[in-house]
Every structure is written in C-alpha cells, then in structure tokens.
Short mmCIF file of C-alpha atoms and ligand atoms in Angstrom, two decimals:
data_model
loop_
_atom_site.label_atom_id
_atom_site.label_comp_id
_atom_site.label_asym_id
_atom_site.label_seq_id
_atom_site.Cartn_x
_atom_site.Cartn_y
_atom_site.Cartn_z
CA MET A 278 76.79 124.79 150.79
CA LEU A 279 77.22 127.34 152.64
CA SER A 280 79.68 130.88 151.98
CA THR A 281 82.55 131.14 153.56
CA HIS A 282 80.45 135.23 154.05
CA ASP A 283 77.91 134.34 155.37
CA TYR A 284 80.18 131.17 157.78
CA LEU A 285 82.01 133.99 158.76
CA ARG A 286 78.86 135.73 160.14
CA LEU A 287 77.40 132.83 161.43
CA LEU A 288 80.05 131.40 163.59
CA PRO A 289 79.07 132.08 167.15
CA LYS A 290 82.04 135.20 169.48
CA ALA A 291 82.35 136.84 172.01
CA GLU A 292 83.99 139.79 171.50
CA LEU A 293 85.68 141.29 174.55
CA HIS A 294 87.70 144.25 173.44
CA CYS A 295 83.93 146.73 173.01
CA HIS A 296 83.59 150.30 174.69
CA PHE A 297 80.47 150.81 175.78
CA VAL A 298 79.45 154.04 175.06
CA SER A 299 80.68 153.20 171.50
CA VAL A 300 77.39 150.35 170.77
CA MET A 301 74.56 152.73 170.84
CA ARG A 302 73.28 153.40 167.33
CA VAL A 303 73.34 155.88 165.46
CA PRO A 304 69.74 157.18 165.97
CA THR A 305 69.60 156.96 169.59
CA LEU A 306 72.84 159.55 169.86
CA VAL A 307 71.15 162.10 167.52
CA GLU A 308 67.26 161.62 169.39
CA LEU A 309 69.50 161.63 173.00
CA ALA A 310 71.44 164.60 172.68
CA SER A 311 68.48 166.35 171.39
CA THR A 312 66.71 164.95 174.58
CA HIS A 313 69.64 167.14 176.53
CA LYS A 314 70.43 169.71 174.24
CA ILE A 315 74.02 168.38 173.19
CA GLU A 316 74.89 169.42 169.85
CA LEU A 317 76.02 167.47 166.91
CA LYS A 318 77.39 168.21 163.70
CA THR A 319 75.04 166.66 162.20
CA ASP A 320 71.81 165.28 161.63
CA ASP A 321 72.26 163.66 158.78
CA LEU A 322 71.96 159.73 160.38
CA ASP A 323 75.67 159.07 157.00
CA ALA A 324 77.12 162.38 157.31
CA LEU A 325 77.21 162.08 161.63
CA LEU A 326 80.40 159.43 161.42
CA ASP A 327 82.36 161.12 158.73
CA TYR A 328 85.14 162.46 160.26
CA GLU A 329 87.56 165.43 159.06
CA GLY A 330 90.50 164.45 161.18
CA LEU A 331 90.62 163.07 164.69
CA PRO A 332 88.77 166.40 166.56
CA ASP A 333 85.44 165.66 164.53
CA PHE A 334 85.33 161.94 165.09
CA LEU A 335 86.16 163.25 169.48
CA ASP A 336 83.97 166.02 169.11
CA VAL A 337 81.08 162.81 167.80
CA PHE A 338 82.54 160.22 170.42
CA ASN A 339 82.92 162.38 173.85
CA ALA A 340 78.94 163.61 172.62
CA ALA A 341 77.62 160.33 172.75
CA HIS A 342 78.69 160.44 176.56
CA LEU A 343 76.97 162.92 177.76
CA ALA A 344 74.48 162.23 175.83
CA LEU A 345 74.03 159.22 178.26
CA THR A 346 72.42 161.12 180.81
CA THR A 347 70.42 158.57 183.13
CA GLY A 348 70.10 154.72 183.79
CA ASP A 349 67.40 154.27 181.93
CA GLU A 350 69.83 155.41 178.75
CA ILE A 351 72.61 153.22 179.85
CA ALA A 352 70.06 150.47 180.36
CA ARG A 353 68.16 151.12 177.04
CA VAL A 354 71.55 151.86 174.88
CA ALA A 355 73.27 148.31 176.75
CA TYR A 356 70.40 146.52 175.56
CA GLU A 357 69.71 147.33 172.35
CA GLY A 358 73.59 147.20 171.03
CA VAL A 359 73.92 143.32 172.63
CA GLU A 360 71.06 142.71 170.31
CA ASP A 361 72.46 144.21 167.69
CA GLY A 362 75.54 142.08 167.87
CA VAL A 363 73.28 139.16 167.75
CA ARG A 364 71.61 140.37 164.45
CA ASP A 365 75.33 141.45 162.97
CA GLY A 366 77.73 138.49 163.86
CA ASN A 367 75.61 136.31 166.59
CA LEU A 368 77.40 137.64 169.55
CA ARG A 369 76.91 135.05 172.40
CA TYR A 370 78.92 137.28 175.24
CA ARG A 371 80.64 139.68 174.80
CA GLU A 372 83.10 142.85 177.53
CA TYR A 373 82.53 145.48 178.58
CA PHE A 374 85.08 148.49 178.82
CA ILE A 375 83.91 151.96 180.92
CA ASN A 376 85.88 154.35 181.45
CA PRO A 377 84.90 155.92 185.48
CA ASP A 378 86.30 158.74 184.55
CA ASN A 379 83.98 159.52 180.88
CA PHE A 380 81.11 159.57 183.61
CA ALA A 381 82.09 161.68 186.44
CA PRO A 382 81.20 165.70 185.46
CA ARG A 383 78.21 164.02 184.34
CA GLY A 384 77.08 163.25 187.83
CA ILE A 385 77.14 159.43 187.15
CA ASP A 386 78.42 157.83 189.99
CA TYR A 387 80.23 154.45 189.60
CA PRO A 388 78.02 152.15 191.13
CA SER A 389 75.54 153.62 188.76
CA LEU A 390 76.70 153.14 186.12
CA ILE A 391 77.40 149.74 186.40
CA ASP A 392 73.60 149.19 188.25
CA ALA A 393 72.42 150.73 185.42
CA MET A 394 74.03 148.83 181.91
CA THR A 395 73.31 145.57 185.00
CA ASP A 396 69.70 146.18 184.03
CA GLY A 397 70.05 146.70 180.20
CA LEU A 398 72.79 143.55 180.22
CA THR A 399 70.64 141.32 182.49
CA GLN A 400 67.54 141.80 180.45
CA ALA A 401 68.93 141.41 176.85
CA GLU A 402 70.80 138.28 178.44
CA ARG A 403 67.14 137.18 179.52
CA ASP A 404 65.48 138.25 175.87
CA PHE A 405 69.35 136.82 174.06
CA GLY A 406 71.58 134.54 176.33
CA VAL A 407 74.19 136.25 175.86
CA GLY A 408 76.55 136.44 178.71
CA PHE A 409 78.19 139.90 179.37
CA ARG A 410 80.71 140.78 182.34
CA ILE A 411 82.76 144.50 183.34
CA VAL A 412 85.74 146.03 182.82
CA ALA A 413 86.53 149.46 184.58
CA ALA A 414 88.95 151.23 181.95
CA ILE A 415 91.84 153.97 183.36
CA ASN A 416 91.76 156.75 181.15
CA ARG A 417 95.44 157.31 179.51
CA SER A 418 95.27 160.93 179.64
CA LEU A 419 94.07 160.81 183.54
CA SER A 420 97.12 161.20 186.25
CA PRO A 421 98.38 157.59 187.69
CA GLU A 422 96.74 158.82 190.78
CA THR A 423 93.44 160.29 189.25
CA ALA A 424 93.78 155.63 187.76
CA VAL A 425 94.81 154.15 192.06
CA LYS A 426 91.68 156.36 193.03
CA MET A 427 89.32 154.46 189.58
CA VAL A 428 90.61 151.38 191.12
CA GLU A 429 90.14 152.27 194.23
CA THR A 430 86.52 152.59 194.02
CA VAL A 431 85.88 149.76 192.10
CA ILE A 432 86.87 147.86 194.96
CA ALA A 433 85.38 149.60 197.88
CA HIS A 434 81.61 149.11 195.52
CA PRO A 435 82.16 145.50 194.95
CA ARG A 436 79.70 144.03 191.64
CA ASP A 437 79.82 140.10 190.43
CA VAL A 438 80.11 141.22 186.67
CA VAL A 439 83.11 143.56 187.07
CA VAL A 440 85.96 141.58 187.33
CA GLY A 441 89.11 143.14 186.14
CA ILE A 442 90.22 146.85 184.76
CA GLY A 443 91.70 147.89 181.19
CA MET A 444 93.93 150.57 180.27
CA ASP A 445 93.33 152.52 176.89
CA ASP A 446 93.55 156.45 175.24
CA LEU A 447 97.22 158.12 175.20
CA THR A 448 98.62 160.05 177.89
CA PRO A 449 99.28 163.43 177.35
CA GLU A 450 101.94 163.32 175.40
CA PHE A 451 100.28 160.40 172.91
CA THR A 452 102.19 157.62 174.53
CA GLU A 453 100.95 154.61 176.06
CA ASP A 454 103.64 153.90 178.85
CA PRO A 455 102.44 151.36 180.24
CA LEU A 456 104.05 152.10 183.44
CA ARG A 457 103.51 154.97 184.49
CA PHE A 458 100.24 152.83 185.89
CA ARG A 459 102.26 150.40 187.77
CA GLU A 460 100.73 150.56 191.35
CA ALA A 461 96.48 150.79 190.45
CA TYR A 462 98.10 147.75 188.45
CA GLU A 463 99.03 145.88 191.23
CA LEU A 464 96.43 146.88 193.20
CA ALA A 465 93.67 146.32 191.83
CA GLN A 466 95.84 142.52 191.16
CA ARG A 467 95.95 142.09 194.99
CA HIS A 468 91.69 142.24 195.18
CA GLY A 469 92.17 139.20 192.38
CA LEU A 470 90.80 141.46 189.56
CA LYS A 471 91.88 140.54 186.33
CA THR A 472 93.52 143.15 184.47
CA SER A 473 94.19 144.39 179.76
CA ALA A 474 95.33 146.97 179.04
CA HIS A 475 95.21 148.82 175.33
CA VAL A 476 98.87 148.27 174.18
CA GLY A 477 101.62 148.40 170.73
CA GLU A 478 98.71 149.52 168.74
CA THR A 479 100.19 153.15 167.59
CA LEU A 480 102.18 154.08 164.64
CA ASN A 481 104.82 155.61 167.67
CA ALA A 482 104.27 152.22 169.87
CA SER A 483 107.14 149.37 170.54
CA PRO A 484 107.31 146.21 171.23
CA GLN A 485 108.53 147.40 174.17
CA ASN A 486 105.30 148.30 175.28
CA VAL A 487 103.90 144.64 174.89
CA VAL A 488 106.33 143.32 176.49
CA ASP A 489 106.24 146.03 179.71
CA ALA A 490 102.72 145.14 179.17
CA ILE A 491 102.81 140.96 179.67
CA GLU A 492 106.45 140.56 181.67
CA THR A 493 106.14 143.77 184.73
CA LEU A 494 102.59 144.44 184.41
CA GLY A 495 101.29 140.74 185.01
CA VAL A 496 98.44 141.38 182.26
CA ASP A 497 95.93 139.10 181.28
CA ARG A 498 95.13 139.87 178.41
CA ILE A 499 96.49 142.43 175.02
CA ASP A 500 93.76 144.93 173.87
CA HIS A 501 95.96 144.71 170.12
CA GLY A 502 99.41 144.45 170.26
CA TYR A 503 99.70 144.37 166.17
CA ARG A 504 103.61 146.19 167.13
CA VAL A 505 104.60 142.68 168.68
CA VAL A 506 104.81 141.11 165.60
CA ASP A 507 107.72 144.07 164.62
CA ASP A 508 110.27 142.46 166.63
CA ALA A 509 111.13 138.88 167.63
CA ASP A 510 112.69 138.56 170.90
CA ALA A 511 108.72 140.99 172.17
CA LEU A 512 106.83 138.12 169.75
CA ALA A 513 108.87 135.33 171.11
CA CYS A 514 107.94 136.55 174.26
CA ALA A 515 104.21 136.88 173.71
CA VAL A 516 103.84 132.74 172.34
CA ALA A 517 105.33 131.42 175.33
CA SER A 518 103.13 134.16 177.77
CA GLY A 519 99.63 132.18 176.77
CA VAL A 520 99.07 136.05 176.52
CA PRO A 521 95.56 136.27 174.25
CA PHE A 522 95.25 138.99 171.87
CA THR A 523 91.77 141.34 171.23
CA CYS A 524 92.14 142.86 168.48
CA THR A 525 90.49 145.43 165.58
CA PRO A 526 90.59 144.94 161.73
CA HIS A 527 88.09 147.64 160.79
CA SER A 528 89.93 150.52 163.66
CA THR A 529 93.21 149.34 162.02
CA HIS A 530 92.29 150.11 158.53
CA MET A 531 91.02 153.45 159.88
CA LEU A 532 93.95 154.96 162.55
CA SER A 533 96.71 153.11 160.12
CA ALA A 534 95.50 152.44 157.34
CA TRP A 535 96.51 148.91 157.34
CA GLU A 536 94.91 147.12 154.32
CA PHE A 537 93.66 144.08 155.34
CA THR A 538 95.76 141.64 153.23
CA PRO A 539 97.78 138.51 154.52
CA GLU A 540 100.78 140.61 155.97
CA HIS A 541 97.84 142.18 158.42
CA ARG A 542 100.31 141.93 161.36
CA ILE A 543 96.71 140.40 162.97
CA ALA A 544 97.34 138.00 159.77
CA GLN A 545 101.25 136.99 160.99
CA MET A 546 99.87 137.01 164.63
CA VAL A 547 97.77 134.73 163.74
CA ARG A 548 101.14 132.38 161.83
CA ALA A 549 102.81 132.49 164.34
CA GLY A 550 100.66 131.04 167.35
CA LEU A 551 99.27 133.46 169.45
CA PRO A 552 95.90 132.94 170.47
CA VAL A 553 93.96 136.31 168.83
CA THR A 554 90.77 136.86 169.34
CA LEU A 555 88.52 139.49 167.15
CA ALA A 556 86.31 142.56 168.52
CA THR A 557 85.23 145.98 166.86
CA ASP A 558 87.15 148.61 168.96
CA ASP A 559 84.81 151.89 168.55
CA ALA A 560 81.83 150.13 166.37
CA VAL A 561 79.48 152.46 165.80
CA PHE A 562 81.91 155.01 165.43
CA PHE A 563 84.54 152.72 163.07
CA LYS A 564 80.93 151.78 160.88
CA THR A 565 81.35 148.44 161.65
CA ASP A 566 79.68 145.04 163.37
CA ILE A 567 81.61 142.68 164.81
CA GLY A 568 80.57 140.48 161.83
CA ARG A 569 81.68 142.71 159.51
CA GLU A 570 85.59 141.30 161.80
CA TYR A 571 85.73 138.76 160.76
CA THR A 572 83.41 139.14 156.80
CA HIS A 573 85.38 141.65 155.27
CA ALA A 574 89.31 141.46 157.65
CA LEU A 575 89.91 137.43 157.65
CA PRO A 576 89.17 136.40 154.08
CA ALA A 577 91.08 139.07 153.29
CA MET A 578 93.94 138.45 155.18
CA GLY A 579 93.83 134.41 153.54
CA LEU A 580 92.49 132.70 157.12
CA ASP A 581 90.60 129.74 156.37
CA ASP A 582 87.74 128.14 158.31
CA ALA A 583 90.15 126.45 160.66
CA GLN A 584 92.24 129.84 161.27
CA THR A 585 89.09 131.83 162.24
CA ALA A 586 87.19 128.77 163.90
CA ARG A 587 90.07 129.44 166.58
CA ILE A 588 89.89 132.74 167.06
CA ALA A 589 86.22 132.71 167.80
CA ARG A 590 86.98 129.58 170.09
CA ALA A 591 89.86 131.82 171.68
CA GLY A 592 87.39 134.53 172.20
CA PHE A 593 85.66 132.59 174.45
CA GLU A 594 88.63 130.56 175.79
CA ALA A 595 90.22 134.12 177.10
CA SER A 596 86.72 135.49 178.69
CA TRP A 597 87.07 136.13 182.07
CA CYS A 598 82.91 135.06 183.22
CA ASP A 599 83.64 132.45 186.08
CA SER A 600 84.40 128.02 184.55
CA ALA A 601 81.84 126.42 185.15
CA GLN A 602 79.56 129.46 182.84
CA ARG A 603 82.56 129.03 180.05
CA ASP A 604 82.50 125.60 179.81
CA ARG A 605 79.30 125.83 178.50
CA MET A 606 79.51 128.34 176.04
CA LEU A 607 82.16 126.77 174.50
CA ALA A 608 80.32 123.01 174.47
CA ASP A 609 77.67 125.49 172.85
CA VAL A 610 80.52 127.00 170.73
CA ASP A 611 81.69 123.53 169.69
CA ALA A 612 78.20 122.52 168.53
CA GLN A 613 77.57 125.25 166.82
CA ILE A 614 81.15 124.67 164.66
CA LEU A 615 80.23 121.39 163.75
CA ALA A 616 77.23 122.35 162.41
CA LEU A 617 78.58 125.68 159.54
CA SER A 618 81.13 123.05 159.30
CA ALA A 619 79.53 120.02 157.92
CA LEU A 620 77.21 122.71 154.58
CA ARG A 621 80.48 124.25 153.72
ZN1 ZN B 59 89.74 150.05 172.39
#
C-alpha cells in the first residue's frame, strides 16, 4: 500500500513556473560566489536561506545572479537542477523563466545565456529524459520600453527551445499593472510566441489584474492568479477562458503567510474547476522542491487522489512543447498514474 506522501511524490510532474536561478544548489551557490568573490552573508548553508525580511532575501537572490558568470557555470546549474527535480519529485518536464535583463549587466548576452542553458538542459534530457522549454521573462521593475527591447531581442535570435514570454517582479510602485506591458505582449504574439503573466499574487493585487491578463493581454497561462477567487465575476471569466494557472503553494506561505487548509485559494481554484498545475517558483530560495509542493500542500488542502492526479496531468497539458512531444508525455503520465493508483 503506497502512502499518500509517496504517491504524491512519485506522481510524474511537469513544472511550468520555475525561475532558472532558483534551481541552483546551495553548495553550488556558495562555491561560485567564492570563485567570483561575491560576498554572502554567511557560508553556513542553512543560515544562508533564513531571511530577515525581503531585503535579506533579495541580497541572496541577487548574489545568485552575480555568481553565474560563465557558460559552463550556467550549464552546470541547469543540469543539477534537473537531477534534483527527478530525485525530489519525479520531474519529467520543466519550463524555465529567465530574465535576460538580469544577466546583461554581467556581460552575458541573450544568445549566450540561452545557449548555455540549453547545453546543460539537453545533457540532462539525455541522461534523465526530462524535456524542457525556456520562457524569456520581462522584469516588471524595468520600463515598458525595456520590455519591448527584450522581446525584440528574443525575436532577433530565434531558438527552438524559447517558446514564449512571461512577466515577473513588480513595478517600481510595487504593483502588478499587467497592461503597462501591452506593447511587448502584442509584439510577442505577432511573432508566434506564447505568453504568460504573474498576476493576482500579492496582497495588494486585484482579481481584475487576472481578468486584464486574460482578456486584454490574451495570455495563454496565468502564473499565480490566486486573487481570482476573491471576485465571482473574475472567477467566472477565468473558468470560461480555460486558461491554465501555475500555482506555487510554498511561496504563498512564505510571502503571504497563507496556511495550507481547504480554504487556501489554490484549493478554491481547483474546486472551481480552473486548470491548476503546481510548481516551485523559487525552489531553493524558498527551501522547497517540486515533490514537496505536492506532498506538503495538497493533503492539507483536502484534495483527493483524483484531484491531485488531475493537477499533475494539467502541467503536461498546459506545456508549450510541440503537440507530438506533449502527446507522448501524456501517454507516459497516464501509464504512471495507472500503475501508482493500483498500489493505493
Ligand atoms: Zn514566479
């Protein structure tokens, strides 16, 4: 008899909301920071990820960006991140957000960044069979003009593995304001790129931000989106759209102090019939992993085997790889779920 914990951990998983730098192992971060003389507040691996407030977290997060300097280092971090995902939660596919504008100050241009990631992820795909795609993300703290330039760069350097754009961080006024970046989204869509946006996440975010992203920006996926359940009309709009949501339980606990209960907004979204899939967001920096997102959050939210299997499957259904690869993955997922369910 397979325990709920083991069943959830072994469910095959596709992770669609993963910021690349956040797959970096802590010992690797400490090693690379030492190599490049980036100062960390401590060498104690546990204490490094204990934050006293947001500035403390941002110091570590920024140090991780600064520590990634060469193509080999980027490829290594990419490879190790896949190995960890397989071990911790039977990861089978992942899409990575990467903010090219965060790397430009380090002298790493867009094609070099993508090609280095691709090297590591392709090697990991050979070794572990984990597929991947990359999503170039707009850093919302920068200007709408910078966002358009970033999309122009993506279009000027086409790569098969880069399939869309996203949008993260907050504006300088600490808002989500998705419509500020409308021009960048229209440009991306005209060139066949998929789109997603971080909206409806923070305490001051509104359900309308989710509606704006779906109806006006025309996104293919929503990242977070929890506030949508706070307004019946917004929720009805989201359900009718069929747009999938990439939800990250531990980050809601870390950033909004929401407890994992049946009233958690993610559980409400599942019960409302939204296509919900789970991910880690910033795995290492939030001390979580893709297995833990399922094993710790879902039972406490009161979701049963059928619901959790549907969440796992939704990650593959909502992926942006080509349809032949998606169909292959879904067949494999269904086989694994069938085999696991027989042990329950
Ligand atoms: Zn995120």
